[in-house]
Short mmCIF file of C-alpha atoms in Angstrom, two decimals:
data_model
loop_
_atom_site.label_atom_id
_atom_site.label_comp_id
_atom_site.label_asym_id
_atom_site.label_seq_id
_atom_site.Cartn_x
_atom_site.Cartn_y
_atom_site.Cartn_z
CA UNK A 683 47.35 -8.72 80.27
CA UNK A 684 49.84 -11.72 81.39
CA UNK A 685 53.23 -10.69 82.52
CA UNK A 686 56.00 -11.73 80.18
CA UNK A 687 57.97 -14.79 81.47
CA UNK A 688 61.41 -14.09 82.64
CA UNK A 689 64.04 -15.30 79.76
CA UNK A 690 66.80 -17.40 81.23
CA UNK A 691 70.20 -16.12 80.10
CA UNK A 692 71.86 -18.36 77.56
CA UNK A 693 75.67 -19.01 77.71
CA UNK A 694 77.48 -17.16 75.10
CA UNK A 695 73.98 -15.86 73.82
CA UNK A 696 72.84 -12.35 73.31
CA UNK A 697 74.09 -9.91 75.95
CA UNK A 698 71.65 -7.55 77.68
CA UNK A 699 71.78 -4.19 75.96
CA UNK A 700 73.38 -2.32 78.76
CA UNK A 701 76.27 -4.83 78.92
CA UNK A 702 76.68 -4.88 75.14
CA UNK A 703 76.85 -1.23 75.00
CA UNK A 704 79.46 -1.15 77.70
CA UNK A 705 81.61 -3.61 76.28
CA UNK A 706 81.52 -2.15 72.76
CA UNK A 707 82.33 1.30 73.97
CA UNK A 708 85.17 0.10 75.86
CA UNK A 709 86.56 -1.74 72.80
CA UNK A 710 86.53 1.66 71.12
CA UNK A 711 89.00 3.12 73.47
CA UNK A 712 92.66 2.92 72.73
CA UNK A 713 93.50 1.79 76.21
CA UNK A 714 91.29 -1.36 76.23
CA UNK A 715 92.34 -2.34 72.78
CA UNK A 716 96.12 -1.88 73.60
CA UNK A 717 95.54 -4.05 76.83
CA UNK A 718 93.85 -6.81 74.84
CA UNK A 719 96.61 -6.96 72.26
CA UNK A 720 99.24 -7.02 74.87
CA UNK A 721 97.33 -9.76 76.84
CA UNK A 722 97.19 -11.86 73.58
CA UNK A 723 100.76 -11.58 72.95
CA UNK A 724 101.72 -12.56 76.54
CA UNK A 725 99.32 -15.66 76.27
CA UNK A 726 101.04 -16.48 73.04
CA UNK A 727 104.44 -16.36 74.55
CA UNK A 728 103.51 -18.21 77.61
CA UNK A 729 101.67 -20.90 75.57
CA UNK A 730 104.55 -21.39 73.15
CA UNK A 731 107.15 -21.67 75.92
CA UNK A 732 105.34 -24.21 78.15
CA UNK A 733 104.91 -28.08 77.91
CA UNK A 734 101.45 -27.14 76.19
CA UNK A 735 103.38 -25.70 73.09
CA UNK A 736 102.50 -28.83 71.14
CA UNK A 737 98.75 -27.93 71.34
CA UNK A 738 99.53 -24.39 70.46
CA UNK A 739 101.36 -25.48 67.18
CA UNK A 740 98.46 -27.97 66.35
CA UNK A 741 95.93 -25.12 66.60
CA UNK A 742 97.95 -22.68 64.80
CA UNK A 743 98.84 -24.76 61.88
CA UNK A 744 95.17 -26.48 61.55
CA UNK A 745 93.83 -25.95 58.05
CA UNK A 746 90.35 -25.33 57.17
CA UNK A 747 88.28 -23.67 54.47
CA UNK A 748 87.29 -24.44 50.92
CA UNK A 749 90.29 -25.75 48.94
CA UNK A 750 88.37 -25.45 45.66
CA UNK A 751 88.46 -21.54 46.06
CA UNK A 752 92.15 -21.63 47.18
CA UNK A 753 91.14 -20.83 50.69
CA UNK A 754 92.26 -23.83 52.60
CA UNK A 755 94.45 -21.91 55.08
CA UNK A 756 95.90 -22.54 58.36
CA UNK A 757 94.47 -20.68 61.47
CA UNK A 758 97.65 -18.48 61.51
CA UNK A 759 96.90 -17.44 57.88
CA UNK A 760 93.27 -17.02 58.43
CA UNK A 761 94.04 -14.41 61.22
CA UNK A 762 96.88 -12.81 59.21
CA UNK A 763 94.98 -12.61 55.80
CA UNK A 764 91.44 -12.65 56.94
CA UNK A 765 90.88 -10.96 60.30
CA UNK A 766 93.61 -8.55 59.86
CA UNK A 767 91.85 -7.28 56.62
CA UNK A 768 89.23 -5.96 59.35
CA UNK A 769 92.01 -3.99 61.10
CA UNK A 770 93.13 -2.49 57.87
CA UNK A 771 89.51 -1.71 56.77
CA UNK A 772 89.31 0.53 59.96
CA UNK A 773 92.73 2.03 59.22
CA UNK A 774 91.48 2.87 55.65
CA UNK A 775 88.59 4.66 57.06
CA UNK A 776 90.78 6.62 59.40
CA UNK A 777 93.01 7.58 56.67
CA UNK A 778 90.12 8.79 54.54
CA UNK A 779 88.81 10.83 57.54
CA UNK A 780 92.22 12.46 57.87
CA UNK A 781 92.28 13.26 54.18
CA UNK A 782 88.98 14.85 54.03
CA UNK A 783 88.35 16.20 57.47
CA UNK A 784 91.66 16.00 59.55
CA UNK A 785 95.28 17.14 59.54
CA UNK A 786 95.90 15.81 56.06
CA UNK A 787 93.24 17.86 54.54
CA UNK A 788 95.43 21.07 54.51
CA UNK A 789 98.63 20.47 52.61
CA UNK A 790 100.58 22.94 54.90
CA UNK A 791 99.30 21.28 58.00
CA UNK A 792 99.96 17.76 56.46
CA UNK A 793 103.63 18.40 55.59
CA UNK A 794 104.76 17.94 59.25
CA UNK A 795 103.25 14.42 59.86
CA UNK A 796 103.86 13.14 56.38
CA UNK A 797 107.53 14.09 56.38
CA UNK A 798 107.82 12.65 60.11
CA UNK A 799 106.25 9.37 58.82
CA UNK A 800 108.37 9.10 55.67
CA UNK A 801 111.57 9.87 57.77
CA UNK A 802 110.30 7.51 60.48
CA UNK A 803 110.15 4.65 57.88
CA UNK A 804 113.17 5.56 55.87
CA UNK A 805 115.70 5.82 58.88
CA UNK A 806 114.87 2.32 60.36
CA UNK A 807 115.03 0.72 56.95
CA UNK A 808 118.49 2.30 56.64
CA UNK A 809 119.63 1.14 60.19
CA UNK A 810 118.45 -2.41 59.38
CA UNK A 811 120.22 -2.21 56.01
CA UNK A 812 123.48 -1.21 57.66
CA UNK A 813 123.51 -3.56 60.34
CA UNK A 814 122.43 -6.57 58.28
CA UNK A 815 124.76 -5.87 55.32
CA UNK A 816 127.78 -5.26 57.62
CA UNK A 817 127.05 -8.73 59.48
CA UNK A 818 126.27 -10.66 56.28
CA UNK A 819 122.68 -11.16 57.03
CA UNK A 820 119.62 -11.17 54.79
CA UNK A 821 118.40 -7.77 53.48
CA UNK A 822 114.76 -9.10 53.11
CA UNK A 823 113.68 -7.69 56.56
CA UNK A 824 114.47 -4.14 55.78
CA UNK A 825 110.78 -3.15 55.86
CA UNK A 826 110.15 -4.87 59.43
CA UNK A 827 111.15 -1.93 61.62
CA UNK A 828 109.30 0.51 59.65
CA UNK A 829 105.95 0.26 60.90
CA UNK A 830 104.24 1.67 63.99
CA UNK A 831 101.41 0.00 65.85
CA UNK A 832 98.48 2.50 66.22
CA UNK A 833 96.61 0.57 68.88
CA UNK A 834 99.68 -0.02 71.15
CA UNK A 835 101.06 3.50 70.71
CA UNK A 836 97.75 5.26 71.45
CA UNK A 837 97.18 2.79 74.40
CA UNK A 838 100.53 3.88 76.08
CA UNK A 839 99.87 7.61 75.34
CA UNK A 840 96.32 7.30 76.82
CA UNK A 841 97.61 5.57 80.11
CA UNK A 842 100.61 7.67 80.62
CA UNK A 843 99.84 11.03 79.24
CA UNK A 844 96.72 12.10 81.02
CA UNK A 845 97.93 15.76 81.30
CA UNK A 846 99.65 16.04 77.98
CA UNK A 847 98.32 18.29 75.34
CA UNK A 848 95.62 17.01 73.07
CA UNK A 849 97.58 18.01 70.14
CA UNK A 850 100.24 15.36 70.97
CA UNK A 851 97.62 12.57 70.39
CA UNK A 852 96.44 14.21 67.20
CA UNK A 853 100.07 14.37 65.90
CA UNK A 854 100.60 10.61 66.87
CA UNK A 855 97.31 9.54 65.29
CA UNK A 856 98.08 11.43 61.98
CA UNK A 857 101.67 10.15 62.05
CA UNK A 858 100.52 6.54 62.54
CA UNK A 859 97.81 6.79 59.86
CA UNK A 860 100.27 7.97 57.23
CA UNK A 861 102.72 5.47 58.50
CA UNK A 862 100.09 2.63 57.88
CA UNK A 863 99.52 4.13 54.30
CA UNK A 864 103.06 3.60 53.45
CA UNK A 865 103.33 0.23 55.24
CA UNK A 866 100.32 -0.91 53.07
CA UNK A 867 102.17 0.35 49.95
CA UNK A 868 105.29 -1.59 50.97
CA UNK A 869 103.30 -4.72 51.44
CA UNK A 870 101.55 -4.30 47.97
CA UNK A 871 104.75 -3.49 46.05
CA UNK A 872 107.48 -5.34 47.65
CA UNK A 873 105.71 -8.61 49.08
CA UNK A 874 103.66 -9.50 45.96
CA UNK A 875 105.70 -12.36 44.25
CA UNK A 876 103.34 -13.83 41.69
CA UNK A 877 100.31 -12.10 40.26
CA UNK A 878 97.16 -13.83 39.20
CA UNK A 879 95.90 -11.08 36.84
CA UNK A 880 92.38 -12.71 36.24
CA UNK A 881 91.85 -12.79 39.91
CA UNK A 882 93.09 -9.19 40.40
CA UNK A 883 90.99 -7.89 37.52
CA UNK A 884 87.91 -9.43 39.05
CA UNK A 885 88.88 -8.11 42.52
CA UNK A 886 89.25 -4.48 40.92
CA UNK A 887 85.91 -5.02 39.27
CA UNK A 888 84.34 -5.89 42.61
CA UNK A 889 85.79 -2.64 44.12
CA UNK A 890 84.25 -0.76 41.32
CA UNK A 891 81.04 -2.31 42.04
CA UNK A 892 81.37 -1.48 45.80
CA UNK A 893 82.12 2.09 44.93
CA UNK A 894 79.26 2.43 42.55
CA UNK A 895 76.79 0.96 45.12
CA UNK A 896 78.17 3.44 47.70
CA UNK A 897 77.68 6.30 45.39
CA UNK A 898 74.03 5.31 44.59
CA UNK A 899 73.25 5.24 48.18
CA UNK A 900 72.48 1.59 48.40
CA UNK A 901 72.18 0.32 51.99
CA UNK A 902 72.14 -2.93 53.75
CA UNK A 903 74.68 -5.35 55.26
CA UNK A 904 73.37 -8.12 53.27
CA UNK A 905 74.64 -6.34 50.11
CA UNK A 906 77.98 -5.18 51.16
CA UNK A 907 79.21 -8.05 53.43
CA UNK A 908 79.05 -10.73 50.79
CA UNK A 909 80.59 -8.41 48.19
CA UNK A 910 83.39 -7.62 50.59
CA UNK A 911 84.08 -11.31 51.24
CA UNK A 912 84.13 -11.95 47.48
CA UNK A 913 86.54 -9.06 46.76
CA UNK A 914 88.78 -10.22 49.76
CA UNK A 915 88.95 -13.74 48.43
CA UNK A 916 89.80 -12.53 44.87
CA UNK A 917 92.57 -10.22 46.26
CA UNK A 918 94.00 -13.16 48.27
CA UNK A 919 93.94 -15.38 45.15
CA UNK A 920 95.51 -12.69 43.03
CA UNK A 921 98.82 -12.77 44.98
CA UNK A 922 98.43 -9.34 46.39
CA UNK A 923 98.21 -9.36 50.06
CA UNK A 924 94.34 -9.53 50.92
CA UNK A 925 94.52 -6.69 53.59
CA UNK A 926 94.84 -4.33 50.55
CA UNK A 927 91.20 -5.07 49.99
CA UNK A 928 90.31 -3.82 53.37
CA UNK A 929 92.06 -0.73 52.93
CA UNK A 930 90.68 0.05 49.54
CA UNK A 931 87.05 -0.44 50.75
CA UNK A 932 87.79 1.72 53.64
CA UNK A 933 89.06 4.55 51.50
CA UNK A 934 85.94 4.39 49.42
CA UNK A 935 83.59 5.30 52.23
CA UNK A 936 82.28 8.79 52.58
CA UNK A 937 83.61 10.52 55.71
CA UNK A 938 82.05 13.90 55.36
CA UNK A 939 78.80 14.57 56.97
CA UNK A 940 75.75 15.62 54.82
CA UNK A 941 73.22 18.07 56.29
CA UNK A 942 71.10 16.39 58.86
CA UNK A 943 73.50 13.38 59.30
CA UNK A 944 74.73 12.58 62.86
CA UNK A 945 77.52 10.61 61.40
CA UNK A 946 78.80 9.99 57.82
CA UNK A 947 78.78 6.34 56.49
CA UNK A 948 82.46 6.10 57.14
CA UNK A 949 82.22 7.20 60.71
CA UNK A 950 79.14 4.99 61.33
CA UNK A 951 80.83 2.00 59.96
CA UNK A 952 84.05 2.64 61.92
CA UNK A 953 81.97 2.94 65.06
CA UNK A 954 80.40 -0.50 64.24
CA UNK A 955 83.59 -2.43 63.15
CA UNK A 956 86.01 -0.91 65.55
CA UNK A 957 85.03 -3.13 68.53
CA UNK A 958 85.34 -6.33 66.14
CA UNK A 959 88.82 -5.04 65.10
CA UNK A 960 90.09 -4.28 68.53
CA UNK A 961 88.31 -6.97 70.40
CA UNK A 962 88.72 -9.78 68.13
CA UNK A 963 90.69 -9.50 64.87
CA UNK A 964 94.03 -8.00 66.18
CA UNK A 965 94.18 -9.93 69.39
CA UNK A 966 93.75 -13.25 67.47
CA UNK A 967 96.36 -12.28 64.99
CA UNK A 968 98.67 -11.50 68.04
CA UNK A 969 97.82 -14.87 69.61
CA UNK A 970 98.81 -16.92 66.61
CA UNK A 971 101.60 -14.88 65.33
CA UNK A 972 103.58 -13.91 68.53
CA UNK A 973 103.89 -17.35 69.85
CA UNK A 974 107.63 -17.77 69.41
CA UNK A 975 109.78 -19.92 71.48
CA UNK A 976 112.27 -17.86 73.54
CA UNK A 977 114.94 -19.02 75.83
CA UNK A 978 118.04 -17.24 77.33
CA UNK A 979 120.20 -18.21 74.52
CA UNK A 980 117.44 -17.15 71.96
CA UNK A 981 117.29 -13.70 73.66
CA UNK A 982 121.06 -13.20 73.72
CA UNK A 983 120.95 -14.34 69.87
CA UNK A 984 118.63 -11.33 69.18
CA UNK A 985 121.55 -9.11 69.85
CA UNK A 986 124.16 -11.01 67.87
CA UNK A 987 122.35 -11.94 64.54
CA UNK A 988 122.40 -9.19 62.08
CA UNK A 989 118.85 -9.57 61.07
CA UNK A 990 117.25 -9.44 64.55
CA UNK A 991 119.79 -6.78 65.77
CA UNK A 992 118.73 -4.78 62.74
CA UNK A 993 115.13 -4.89 63.61
CA UNK A 994 115.70 -3.99 67.20
CA UNK A 995 117.90 -1.02 66.49
CA UNK A 996 115.68 0.18 63.70
CA UNK A 997 112.61 0.16 66.04
CA UNK A 998 114.41 1.65 69.13
CA UNK A 999 116.89 3.95 67.42
CA UNK A 1000 115.70 4.33 63.91
CA UNK A 1001 112.10 5.34 64.70
CA UNK A 1002 113.12 7.75 67.24
CA UNK A 1003 115.77 9.55 65.07
CA UNK A 1004 113.61 9.37 61.99
CA UNK A 1005 110.46 10.72 63.34
CA UNK A 1006 112.03 13.62 65.44
CA UNK A 1007 114.49 14.29 62.70
CA UNK A 1008 111.83 14.44 60.02
CA UNK A 1009 109.54 16.80 62.17
CA UNK A 1010 112.49 19.10 62.99
CA UNK A 1011 113.62 19.31 59.22
CA UNK A 1012 109.89 19.95 58.07
CA UNK A 1013 109.59 22.77 60.70
CA UNK A 1014 113.02 24.16 60.00
CA UNK A 1015 113.16 24.02 56.04
CA UNK A 1016 109.29 24.41 55.16
CA UNK A 1017 106.38 26.54 55.94
CA UNK A 1018 105.14 23.83 58.29
CA UNK A 1019 105.04 24.80 61.98
CA UNK A 1020 104.87 22.77 65.21
CA UNK A 1021 101.50 23.08 67.03
CA UNK A 1022 101.94 25.87 69.59
CA UNK A 1023 100.80 23.61 72.35
CA UNK A 1024 103.56 21.19 71.84
CA UNK A 1025 107.32 21.40 72.85
CA UNK A 1026 110.33 19.55 71.29
CA UNK A 1027 110.69 17.21 74.24
CA UNK A 1028 107.01 16.20 73.62
CA UNK A 1029 107.85 15.40 69.98
CA UNK A 1030 110.78 13.43 71.10
CA UNK A 1031 108.72 11.29 73.54
CA UNK A 1032 106.17 10.61 70.70
CA UNK A 1033 109.06 9.81 68.23
CA UNK A 1034 110.29 7.11 70.71
CA UNK A 1035 106.71 5.78 71.00
CA UNK A 1036 106.61 5.22 67.35
CA UNK A 1037 109.14 2.48 67.83
CA UNK A 1038 106.24 0.22 68.98
CA UNK A 1039 105.88 -1.72 65.79
CA UNK A 1040 103.87 -4.67 66.74
CA UNK A 1041 101.02 -5.71 64.52
CA UNK A 1042 102.23 -4.49 61.10
CA UNK A 1043 105.79 -5.52 62.00
CA UNK A 1044 104.94 -8.96 62.75
CA UNK A 1045 102.96 -9.43 59.54
CA UNK A 1046 105.89 -7.94 57.35
CA UNK A 1047 108.27 -10.38 59.29
CA UNK A 1048 105.97 -13.18 58.18
CA UNK A 1049 105.96 -12.00 54.63
CA UNK A 1050 109.66 -11.31 54.57
CA UNK A 1051 110.83 -14.65 56.04
CA UNK A 1052 108.06 -17.00 55.26
CA UNK A 1053 110.39 -19.51 53.67
CA UNK A 1054 112.63 -19.56 56.56
CA UNK A 1055 110.47 -20.48 59.60
CA UNK A 1056 113.25 -20.45 62.16
CA UNK A 1057 114.50 -16.81 60.92
CA UNK A 1058 110.99 -15.70 60.89
CA UNK A 1059 110.34 -16.74 64.56
CA UNK A 1060 113.71 -14.99 65.60
CA UNK A 1061 112.60 -11.95 63.66
CA UNK A 1062 109.29 -11.93 65.54
CA UNK A 1063 111.02 -12.20 68.82
CA UNK A 1064 113.22 -9.25 67.87
CA UNK A 1065 109.94 -7.23 67.16
CA UNK A 1066 108.64 -8.02 70.41
CA UNK A 1067 111.92 -7.13 72.18
CA UNK A 1068 112.32 -3.90 70.21
CA UNK A 1069 108.78 -2.86 70.83
CA UNK A 1070 109.11 -3.56 74.52
CA UNK A 1071 112.15 -1.50 74.83
CA UNK A 1072 110.73 1.37 72.78
CA UNK A 1073 107.49 1.36 74.92
CA UNK A 1074 109.59 1.49 78.11
CA UNK A 1075 111.66 4.35 76.86
CA UNK A 1076 108.64 6.25 75.62
CA UNK A 1077 106.61 5.68 78.84
CA UNK A 1078 109.47 7.11 80.91
CA UNK A 1079 109.80 10.10 78.57
CA UNK A 1080 106.10 10.61 78.52
CA UNK A 1081 105.78 10.43 82.33
CA UNK A 1082 108.35 13.07 82.72
CA UNK A 1083 106.63 15.36 80.34
CA UNK A 1084 103.14 14.39 82.05
CA UNK A 1085 104.59 15.46 85.46
CA UNK A 1086 105.71 18.76 83.91
CA UNK A 1087 102.34 19.53 82.41
CA UNK A 1088 100.60 18.48 85.79
CA UNK A 1089 102.82 21.10 87.62
CA UNK A 1090 101.83 23.68 85.09
CA UNK A 1091 98.23 23.00 85.39
CA UNK A 1092 98.50 23.10 89.14
CA UNK A 1093 100.08 26.42 88.94
CA UNK A 1094 97.30 27.75 86.50
CA UNK A 1095 94.59 26.51 89.04
CA UNK A 1096 96.11 27.93 92.06
CA UNK A 1097 93.89 30.40 93.87
CA UNK A 1098 95.61 31.78 96.97
CA UNK A 1099 93.03 34.54 97.76
CA UNK A 1100 90.22 32.06 97.55
CA UNK A 1101 88.02 34.25 95.27
CA UNK A 1102 87.22 31.55 92.81
CA UNK A 1103 89.36 33.08 90.07
CA UNK A 1104 92.74 31.31 89.38
CA UNK A 1105 95.56 33.81 90.39
CA UNK A 1106 97.13 33.53 86.74
CA UNK A 1107 94.26 35.55 85.45
CA UNK A 1108 94.41 38.24 88.10
CA UNK A 1109 98.17 38.84 88.44
CA UNK A 1110 98.11 42.28 86.23
CA UNK A 1111 95.13 43.69 88.36
CA UNK A 1112 96.23 46.23 91.33
CA UNK A 1113 93.32 44.60 93.61
CA UNK A 1114 94.82 41.43 93.26
CA UNK A 1115 98.20 42.44 94.50
CA UNK A 1116 96.50 44.37 97.44
CA UNK A 1117 94.72 41.04 98.33
CA UNK A 1118 97.83 39.09 98.01
CA UNK A 1119 99.74 41.48 100.23
CA UNK A 1120 97.10 41.28 102.85
CA UNK A 1121 97.10 37.55 102.71
CA UNK A 1122 101.00 37.45 102.98
CA UNK A 1123 100.84 39.82 105.96
CA UNK A 1124 98.27 37.79 107.67
CA UNK A 1125 100.33 34.63 107.23
CA UNK A 1126 103.39 36.49 108.57
CA UNK A 1127 101.71 37.58 111.57
CA UNK A 1128 100.38 33.93 112.19
CA UNK A 1129 103.84 32.62 112.00
CA UNK A 1130 105.17 35.26 114.32
CA UNK A 1131 102.49 34.27 117.00
CA UNK A 1132 103.13 30.58 116.64
CA UNK A 1133 106.83 31.24 117.08
CA UNK A 1134 106.11 33.28 120.37
CA UNK A 1135 103.91 30.38 121.50
CA UNK A 1136 106.67 27.90 120.84
CA UNK A 1137 109.26 30.05 122.50
CA UNK A 1138 107.09 30.00 125.85
CA UNK A 1139 106.52 33.77 125.96
CA UNK A 1140 102.73 33.60 125.32
CA UNK A 1141 100.09 31.06 124.90
CA UNK A 1142 97.87 33.02 122.41
CA UNK A 1143 95.46 35.51 122.74
CA UNK A 1144 94.19 34.86 126.30
CA UNK A 1145 97.20 36.44 127.95
CA UNK A 1146 100.39 35.15 129.81
CA UNK A 1147 100.41 31.68 131.08
#
């Protein structure tokens, strides 16, 4: 039998299986997704503030798509309306999993993150409203500082908080999922201007067919992908933001495992789609949304204009006060209790981390000030500055808490008597105290001998010099 010929690699062709597995697994981690998002935002800022900014604007504003279907959109709109629907589809699956198998399944356990998320959205909105109204600014941007970016927040926590309790990540994830839910409701209710009831009706009918096929156990991407595209297009033409279609389909998936299943359909699809969301959809959205022109004067204007100052203060102060205050109020006045593994300084650090409002805040900023491109760019710059300040503050607080837990872990792992059992598990046993006394006496005798050697009275065990 002839040996198979070596296949030459094709540029941008199919990757070898080990490489493809490595890349997709990496994209499923919060750290890599957050780094790609940050890299895309930095590239956009550099590109938009160099002599090449004309090319950036041309690509961003280039229109393509079938106009007869109402989908002749710019590249920026395709990323915000189309690709971001993939991100919200994954967010919908995460929300469904939390509702049926996570923290939100038990109403008593759900009270804490739900109240924290609600207060973490209400207080930033109030901060923005107060600053904007007192300065005579537009109130349309009240919702901009209310959102938390899951990818960025979890990435910072993963990089900084290596020794922090796992309960802290669970708290942040649940908080961010609930935050996303309310952000989706805000987009659907407050940023839908004109409704095309015919398109909306057919979109709802398409969602019903999607749900029915799932319940009947129909399988095959060739069934669901075309149907999902039709639902998305109808939702876009209805006047409701098209990302709502992604959330709705994500919520319809079953996230409870049946006997014999290694993964539920929701978990399986999330596993498949998350690399696409983290590696393509969200970075491309950031690339064509974060490219605002920033100069020294523009940066100073952020802290002078009421709209932009309201966004920065809402993200940095409003989020921290709202999330921490809501958590404390829920623990104080309801039956909800803080996880025993967490301390209040941990919650405060996570509350400041919630001020990173990148992806959804940029989207809401576009929706709120779409008719005023100059103000929309200034609000985007405020989102970037506020998120950066929140990230630096949160990273500092998390690092302090991480060092604290590292010291506690080192103390728990200490084994002075070298018997293979950490001392913390033996401190109540009499034999442990006898061993420790012998060790301390031996160390004291060694110190005395070294002191005598240093004083010149003896050179050790071999007698006088």
